Amino acid sequence: MEQNYRNIYRNARTTAGLTQERWAEVLGISPDAVRQYEAGKILPSDEVVLAMAEVAGQPIVGYWHLVNKSRVAGQILPDVKSRPLSEAVLNLLIRVEDFSRGGLEDLKRLAMDGKITSDEVVAFGEALGELRDLISAAYELEYAQGVE
């Protein structure tokens, strides 16, 4: 994943414009805990991350935390970048168009008989790749900067 997960907690704090000490105070935790989170030594609890996301105004921090915390989530959930609202909308529109033009028709055609043959594996993989890009773009819109 592109995001440096070790630094998501520091990025949330700096986005909020707070020192480690003030951040700890606002979150109701110790400054030492903040230092350990930011050094990647320990992971904060889900409750602390929800508070971080709220105080920083960055709901995406919760998503990144989940992917960082769970190997399963890291393997299943798509890469999601933090984008400005206008960029997220444009990216989603592009992905919808790409998928509508190729991937959707390929999936329909490939799934007609209820199985993917060895001859269809490459086309199926490409269609799923376009679908994953579309799903990622939808998440990026959900967590776009500028959405209150």
JSON list of C-alpha atoms in Angstrom, two decimals:
[
{"chain": "A", "resi": 1, "resn": "MET", "atom": "CA", "xyz": [0.00, 0.00, 0.00]},
{"chain": "A", "resi": 2, "resn": "GLU", "atom": "CA", "xyz": [1.17, 3.46, -0.83]},
{"chain": "A", "resi": 3, "resn": "GLN", "atom": "CA", "xyz": [0.32, 5.10, 2.48]},
{"chain": "A", "resi": 4, "resn": "ASN", "atom": "CA", "xyz": [3.10, 4.96, 5.06]},
{"chain": "A", "resi": 5, "resn": "TYR", "atom": "CA", "xyz": [0.97, 3.41, 7.80]},
{"chain": "A", "resi": 6, "resn": "ARG", "atom": "CA", "xyz": [3.56, 3.96, 10.49]},
{"chain": "A", "resi": 7, "resn": "ASN", "atom": "CA", "xyz": [2.99, 7.69, 10.04]},
{"chain": "A", "resi": 8, "resn": "ILE", "atom": "CA", "xyz": [-0.81, 7.87, 9.77]},
{"chain": "A", "resi": 9, "resn": "TYR", "atom": "CA", "xyz": [-1.13, 8.79, 13.41]},
{"chain": "A", "resi": 10, "resn": "ARG", "atom": "CA", "xyz": [1.50, 11.54, 13.15]},
{"chain": "A", "resi": 11, "resn": "ASN", "atom": "CA", "xyz": [-0.14, 12.84, 9.97]},
{"chain": "A", "resi": 12, "resn": "ALA", "atom": "CA", "xyz": [-3.50, 13.03, 11.77]},
{"chain": "A", "resi": 13, "resn": "ARG", "atom": "CA", "xyz": [-1.88, 15.00, 14.59]},
{"chain": "A", "resi": 14, "resn": "THR", "atom": "CA", "xyz": [-0.07, 17.42, 12.29]},
{"chain": "A", "resi": 15, "resn": "THR", "atom": "CA", "xyz": [-3.24, 17.91, 10.24]},
{"chain": "A", "resi": 16, "resn": "ALA", "atom": "CA", "xyz": [-4.95, 18.89, 13.49]},
{"chain": "A", "resi": 17, "resn": "GLY", "atom": "CA", "xyz": [-2.05, 21.30, 14.11]},
{"chain": "A", "resi": 18, "resn": "LEU", "atom": "CA", "xyz": [-1.28, 19.95, 17.57]},
{"chain": "A", "resi": 19, "resn": "THR", "atom": "CA", "xyz": [1.88, 19.08, 19.47]},
{"chain": "A", "resi": 20, "resn": "GLN", "atom": "CA", "xyz": [2.26, 15.55, 20.79]},
{"chain": "A", "resi": 21, "resn": "GLU", "atom": "CA", "xyz": [1.47, 16.80, 24.28]},
{"chain": "A", "resi": 22, "resn": "ARG", "atom": "CA", "xyz": [-1.68, 18.69, 23.26]},
{"chain": "A", "resi": 23, "resn": "TRP", "atom": "CA", "xyz": [-2.78, 15.77, 21.02]},
{"chain": "A", "resi": 24, "resn": "ALA", "atom": "CA", "xyz": [-2.42, 13.39, 23.96]},
{"chain": "A", "resi": 25, "resn": "GLU", "atom": "CA", "xyz": [-4.45, 15.74, 26.15]},
{"chain": "A", "resi": 26, "resn": "VAL", "atom": "CA", "xyz": [-7.25, 16.09, 23.58]},
{"chain": "A", "resi": 27, "resn": "LEU", "atom": "CA", "xyz": [-7.40, 12.31, 23.06]},
{"chain": "A", "resi": 28, "resn": "GLY", "atom": "CA", "xyz": [-7.18, 11.49, 26.77]},
{"chain": "A", "resi": 29, "resn": "ILE", "atom": "CA", "xyz": [-4.00, 9.43, 26.44]},
{"chain": "A", "resi": 30, "resn": "SER", "atom": "CA", "xyz": [-0.40, 9.86, 27.56]},
{"chain": "A", "resi": 31, "resn": "PRO", "atom": "CA", "xyz": [2.23, 11.71, 25.50]},
{"chain": "A", "resi": 32, "resn": "ASP", "atom": "CA", "xyz": [4.30, 8.52, 25.67]},
{"chain": "A", "resi": 33, "resn": "ALA", "atom": "CA", "xyz": [1.47, 6.60, 23.95]},
{"chain": "A", "resi": 34, "resn": "VAL", "atom": "CA", "xyz": [1.43, 9.23, 21.18]},
{"chain": "A", "resi": 35, "resn": "ARG", "atom": "CA", "xyz": [5.19, 8.84, 20.72]},
{"chain": "A", "resi": 36, "resn": "GLN", "atom": "CA", "xyz": [4.86, 5.06, 20.55]},
{"chain": "A", "resi": 37, "resn": "TYR", "atom": "CA", "xyz": [2.03, 5.25, 17.97]},
{"chain": "A", "resi": 38, "resn": "GLU", "atom": "CA", "xyz": [4.03, 7.65, 15.82]},
{"chain": "A", "resi": 39, "resn": "ALA", "atom": "CA", "xyz": [7.17, 5.51, 16.09]},
{"chain": "A", "resi": 40, "resn": "GLY", "atom": "CA", "xyz": [5.20, 2.46, 14.95]},
{"chain": "A", "resi": 41, "resn": "LYS", "atom": "CA", "xyz": [5.93, 0.60, 18.18]},
{"chain": "A", "resi": 42, "resn": "ILE", "atom": "CA", "xyz": [2.29, 0.05, 19.16]},
{"chain": "A", "resi": 43, "resn": "LEU", "atom": "CA", "xyz": [-1.11, 0.52, 17.55]},
{"chain": "A", "resi": 44, "resn": "PRO", "atom": "CA", "xyz": [-3.74, 2.73, 19.17]},
{"chain": "A", "resi": 45, "resn": "SER", "atom": "CA", "xyz": [-7.09, 1.25, 20.09]},
{"chain": "A", "resi": 46, "resn": "ASP", "atom": "CA", "xyz": [-9.98, 1.64, 17.68]},
{"chain": "A", "resi": 47, "resn": "GLU", "atom": "CA", "xyz": [-11.58, 4.13, 20.07]},
{"chain": "A", "resi": 48, "resn": "VAL", "atom": "CA", "xyz": [-8.47, 6.33, 20.07]},
{"chain": "A", "resi": 49, "resn": "VAL", "atom": "CA", "xyz": [-8.28, 6.17, 16.27]},
{"chain": "A", "resi": 50, "resn": "LEU", "atom": "CA", "xyz": [-11.92, 7.21, 15.95]},
{"chain": "A", "resi": 51, "resn": "ALA", "atom": "CA", "xyz": [-11.15, 10.19, 18.18]},
{"chain": "A", "resi": 52, "resn": "MET", "atom": "CA", "xyz": [-8.04, 11.00, 16.10]},
{"chain": "A", "resi": 53, "resn": "ALA", "atom": "CA", "xyz": [-10.08, 10.91, 12.90]},
{"chain": "A", "resi": 54, "resn": "GLU", "atom": "CA", "xyz": [-12.74, 13.17, 14.38]},
{"chain": "A", "resi": 55, "resn": "VAL", "atom": "CA", "xyz": [-10.35, 15.73, 15.89]},
{"chain": "A", "resi": 56, "resn": "ALA", "atom": "CA", "xyz": [-8.21, 15.83, 12.72]},
{"chain": "A", "resi": 57, "resn": "GLY", "atom": "CA", "xyz": [-11.27, 15.92, 10.46]},
{"chain": "A", "resi": 58, "resn": "GLN", "atom": "CA", "xyz": [-9.87, 12.95, 8.53]},
{"chain": "A", "resi": 59, "resn": "PRO", "atom": "CA", "xyz": [-12.21, 9.94, 8.56]},
{"chain": "A", "resi": 60, "resn": "ILE", "atom": "CA", "xyz": [-9.78, 8.14, 6.24]},
{"chain": "A", "resi": 61, "resn": "VAL", "atom": "CA", "xyz": [-7.47, 7.65, 9.24]},
{"chain": "A", "resi": 62, "resn": "GLY", "atom": "CA", "xyz": [-9.89, 4.99, 10.49]},
{"chain": "A", "resi": 63, "resn": "TYR", "atom": "CA", "xyz": [-9.76, 3.18, 7.14]},
{"chain": "A", "resi": 64, "resn": "TRP", "atom": "CA", "xyz": [-5.96, 3.26, 7.06]},
{"chain": "A", "resi": 65, "resn": "HIS", "atom": "CA", "xyz": [-5.81, 2.08, 10.66]},
{"chain": "A", "resi": 66, "resn": "LEU", "atom": "CA", "xyz": [-8.04, -0.90, 9.85]},
{"chain": "A", "resi": 67, "resn": "VAL", "atom": "CA", "xyz": [-5.84, -1.88, 6.92]},
{"chain": "A", "resi": 68, "resn": "ASN", "atom": "CA", "xyz": [-2.72, -1.45, 9.08]},
{"chain": "A", "resi": 69, "resn": "LYS", "atom": "CA", "xyz": [-4.18, -3.35, 12.03]},
{"chain": "A", "resi": 70, "resn": "SER", "atom": "CA", "xyz": [-5.54, -6.37, 10.19]},
{"chain": "A", "resi": 71, "resn": "ARG", "atom": "CA", "xyz": [-3.53, -8.43, 7.73]},
{"chain": "A", "resi": 72, "resn": "VAL", "atom": "CA", "xyz": [-6.81, -9.72, 6.34]},
{"chain": "A", "resi": 73, "resn": "ALA", "atom": "CA", "xyz": [-8.13, -6.20, 5.76]},
{"chain": "A", "resi": 74, "resn": "GLY", "atom": "CA", "xyz": [-4.80, -5.25, 4.20]},
{"chain": "A", "resi": 75, "resn": "GLN", "atom": "CA", "xyz": [-5.18, -8.06, 1.69]},
{"chain": "A", "resi": 76, "resn": "ILE", "atom": "CA", "xyz": [-8.86, -7.54, 0.93]},
{"chain": "A", "resi": 77, "resn": "LEU", "atom": "CA", "xyz": [-9.50, -3.80, 1.04]},
{"chain": "A", "resi": 78, "resn": "PRO", "atom": "CA", "xyz": [-8.33, -1.63, -1.85]},
{"chain": "A", "resi": 79, "resn": "ASP", "atom": "CA", "xyz": [-5.66, 1.05, -1.70]},
{"chain": "A", "resi": 80, "resn": "VAL", "atom": "CA", "xyz": [-7.34, 4.33, -0.83]},
{"chain": "A", "resi": 81, "resn": "LYS", "atom": "CA", "xyz": [-5.58, 7.68, -1.13]},
{"chain": "A", "resi": 82, "resn": "SER", "atom": "CA", "xyz": [-6.59, 10.91, 0.48]},
{"chain": "A", "resi": 83, "resn": "ARG", "atom": "CA", "xyz": [-7.76, 13.19, -2.34]},
{"chain": "A", "resi": 84, "resn": "PRO", "atom": "CA", "xyz": [-9.42, 16.58, -2.59]},
{"chain": "A", "resi": 85, "resn": "LEU", "atom": "CA", "xyz": [-13.15, 16.29, -3.33]},
{"chain": "A", "resi": 86, "resn": "SER", "atom": "CA", "xyz": [-12.88, 17.53, -6.93]},
{"chain": "A", "resi": 87, "resn": "GLU", "atom": "CA", "xyz": [-10.08, 15.07, -7.71]},
{"chain": "A", "resi": 88, "resn": "ALA", "atom": "CA", "xyz": [-11.97, 12.19, -6.08]},
{"chain": "A", "resi": 89, "resn": "VAL", "atom": "CA", "xyz": [-15.10, 12.94, -8.13]},
{"chain": "A", "resi": 90, "resn": "LEU", "atom": "CA", "xyz": [-13.12, 13.13, -11.36]},
{"chain": "A", "resi": 91, "resn": "ASN", "atom": "CA", "xyz": [-11.25, 9.92, -10.58]},
{"chain": "A", "resi": 92, "resn": "LEU", "atom": "CA", "xyz": [-14.51, 8.09, -9.85]},
{"chain": "A", "resi": 93, "resn": "LEU", "atom": "CA", "xyz": [-16.09, 9.30, -13.10]},
{"chain": "A", "resi": 94, "resn": "ILE", "atom": "CA", "xyz": [-13.07, 8.11, -15.06]},
{"chain": "A", "resi": 95, "resn": "ARG", "atom": "CA", "xyz": [-13.16, 4.68, -13.36]},
{"chain": "A", "resi": 96, "resn": "VAL", "atom": "CA", "xyz": [-16.91, 4.32, -13.95]},
{"chain": "A", "resi": 97, "resn": "GLU", "atom": "CA", "xyz": [-16.42, 5.13, -17.62]},
{"chain": "A", "resi": 98, "resn": "ASP", "atom": "CA", "xyz": [-13.48, 2.72, -17.95]},
{"chain": "A", "resi": 99, "resn": "PHE", "atom": "CA", "xyz": [-15.39, -0.09, -16.29]},
{"chain": "A", "resi": 100, "resn": "SER", "atom": "CA", "xyz": [-18.57, 0.57, -18.28]},
{"chain": "A", "resi": 101, "resn": "ARG", "atom": "CA", "xyz": [-16.63, 0.57, -21.53]},
{"chain": "A", "resi": 102, "resn": "GLY", "atom": "CA", "xyz": [-14.74, -2.68, -21.03]},
{"chain": "A", "resi": 103, "resn": "GLY", "atom": "CA", "xyz": [-14.78, -4.52, -17.73]},
{"chain": "A", "resi": 104, "resn": "LEU", "atom": "CA", "xyz": [-18.52, -4.70, -17.28]},
{"chain": "A", "resi": 105, "resn": "GLU", "atom": "CA", "xyz": [-19.12, -6.24, -20.71]},
{"chain": "A", "resi": 106, "resn": "ASP", "atom": "CA", "xyz": [-16.21, -8.64, -20.21]},
{"chain": "A", "resi": 107, "resn": "LEU", "atom": "CA", "xyz": [-17.61, -9.81, -16.87]},
{"chain": "A", "resi": 108, "resn": "LYS", "atom": "CA", "xyz": [-21.06, -10.34, -18.38]},
{"chain": "A", "resi": 109, "resn": "ARG", "atom": "CA", "xyz": [-19.62, -12.34, -21.26]},
{"chain": "A", "resi": 110, "resn": "LEU", "atom": "CA", "xyz": [-17.26, -14.38, -19.09]},
{"chain": "A", "resi": 111, "resn": "ALA", "atom": "CA", "xyz": [-19.88, -15.23, -16.46]},
{"chain": "A", "resi": 112, "resn": "MET", "atom": "CA", "xyz": [-22.58, -16.41, -18.88]},
{"chain": "A", "resi": 113, "resn": "ASP", "atom": "CA", "xyz": [-21.76, -20.09, -18.43]},
{"chain": "A", "resi": 114, "resn": "GLY", "atom": "CA", "xyz": [-21.06, -19.79, -14.69]},
{"chain": "A", "resi": 115, "resn": "LYS", "atom": "CA", "xyz": [-17.35, -20.62, -14.86]},
{"chain": "A", "resi": 116, "resn": "ILE", "atom": "CA", "xyz": [-14.07, -19.06, -15.89]},
{"chain": "A", "resi": 117, "resn": "THR", "atom": "CA", "xyz": [-12.02, -21.32, -18.14]},
{"chain": "A", "resi": 118, "resn": "SER", "atom": "CA", "xyz": [-8.24, -21.25, -18.42]},
{"chain": "A", "resi": 119, "resn": "ASP", "atom": "CA", "xyz": [-8.65, -19.30, -21.69]},
{"chain": "A", "resi": 120, "resn": "GLU", "atom": "CA", "xyz": [-10.70, -16.63, -19.89]},
{"chain": "A", "resi": 121, "resn": "VAL", "atom": "CA", "xyz": [-8.51, -16.14, -16.80]},
{"chain": "A", "resi": 122, "resn": "VAL", "atom": "CA", "xyz": [-6.51, -13.20, -18.17]},
{"chain": "A", "resi": 123, "resn": "ALA", "atom": "CA", "xyz": [-9.59, -11.30, -19.37]},
{"chain": "A", "resi": 124, "resn": "PHE", "atom": "CA", "xyz": [-11.34, -12.04, -16.09]},
{"chain": "A", "resi": 125, "resn": "GLY", "atom": "CA", "xyz": [-8.35, -10.74, -14.10]},
{"chain": "A", "resi": 126, "resn": "GLU", "atom": "CA", "xyz": [-8.27, -7.54, -16.17]},
{"chain": "A", "resi": 127, "resn": "ALA", "atom": "CA", "xyz": [-12.00, -6.96, -15.65]},
{"chain": "A", "resi": 128, "resn": "LEU", "atom": "CA", "xyz": [-11.62, -7.52, -11.90]},
{"chain": "A", "resi": 129, "resn": "GLY", "atom": "CA", "xyz": [-8.70, -5.07, -11.88]},
{"chain": "A", "resi": 130, "resn": "GLU", "atom": "CA", "xyz": [-10.93, -2.39, -13.42]},
{"chain": "A", "resi": 131, "resn": "LEU", "atom": "CA", "xyz": [-13.61, -3.19, -10.84]},
{"chain": "A", "resi": 132, "resn": "ARG", "atom": "CA", "xyz": [-11.08, -2.89, -7.99]},
{"chain": "A", "resi": 133, "resn": "ASP", "atom": "CA", "xyz": [-10.02, 0.51, -9.36]},
{"chain": "A", "resi": 134, "resn": "LEU", "atom": "CA", "xyz": [-13.67, 1.57, -9.38]},
{"chain": "A", "resi": 135, "resn": "ILE", "atom": "CA", "xyz": [-14.20, 0.40, -5.80]},
{"chain": "A", "resi": 136, "resn": "SER", "atom": "CA", "xyz": [-11.07, 2.21, -4.66]},
{"chain": "A", "resi": 137, "resn": "ALA", "atom": "CA", "xyz": [-12.26, 5.41, -6.37]},
{"chain": "A", "resi": 138, "resn": "ALA", "atom": "CA", "xyz": [-15.62, 5.11, -4.59]},
{"chain": "A", "resi": 139, "resn": "TYR", "atom": "CA", "xyz": [-13.87, 4.86, -1.21]},
{"chain": "A", "resi": 140, "resn": "GLU", "atom": "CA", "xyz": [-11.69, 7.83, -2.10]},
{"chain": "A", "resi": 141, "resn": "LEU", "atom": "CA", "xyz": [-14.82, 9.87, -2.79]},
{"chain": "A", "resi": 142, "resn": "GLU", "atom": "CA", "xyz": [-16.31, 8.77, 0.53]},
{"chain": "A", "resi": 143, "resn": "TYR", "atom": "CA", "xyz": [-13.19, 9.94, 2.39]},
{"chain": "A", "resi": 144, "resn": "ALA", "atom": "CA", "xyz": [-12.42, 12.95, 0.19]},
{"chain": "A", "resi": 145, "resn": "GLN", "atom": "CA", "xyz": [-10.98, 16.09, 1.74]},
{"chain": "A", "resi": 146, "resn": "GLY", "atom": "CA", "xyz": [-13.59, 18.78, 1.88]},
{"chain": "A", "resi": 147, "resn": "VAL", "atom": "CA", "xyz": [-16.54, 16.53, 2.74]},
{"chain": "A", "resi": 148, "resn": "GLU", "atom": "CA", "xyz": [-18.03, 17.64, 6.06]}
]
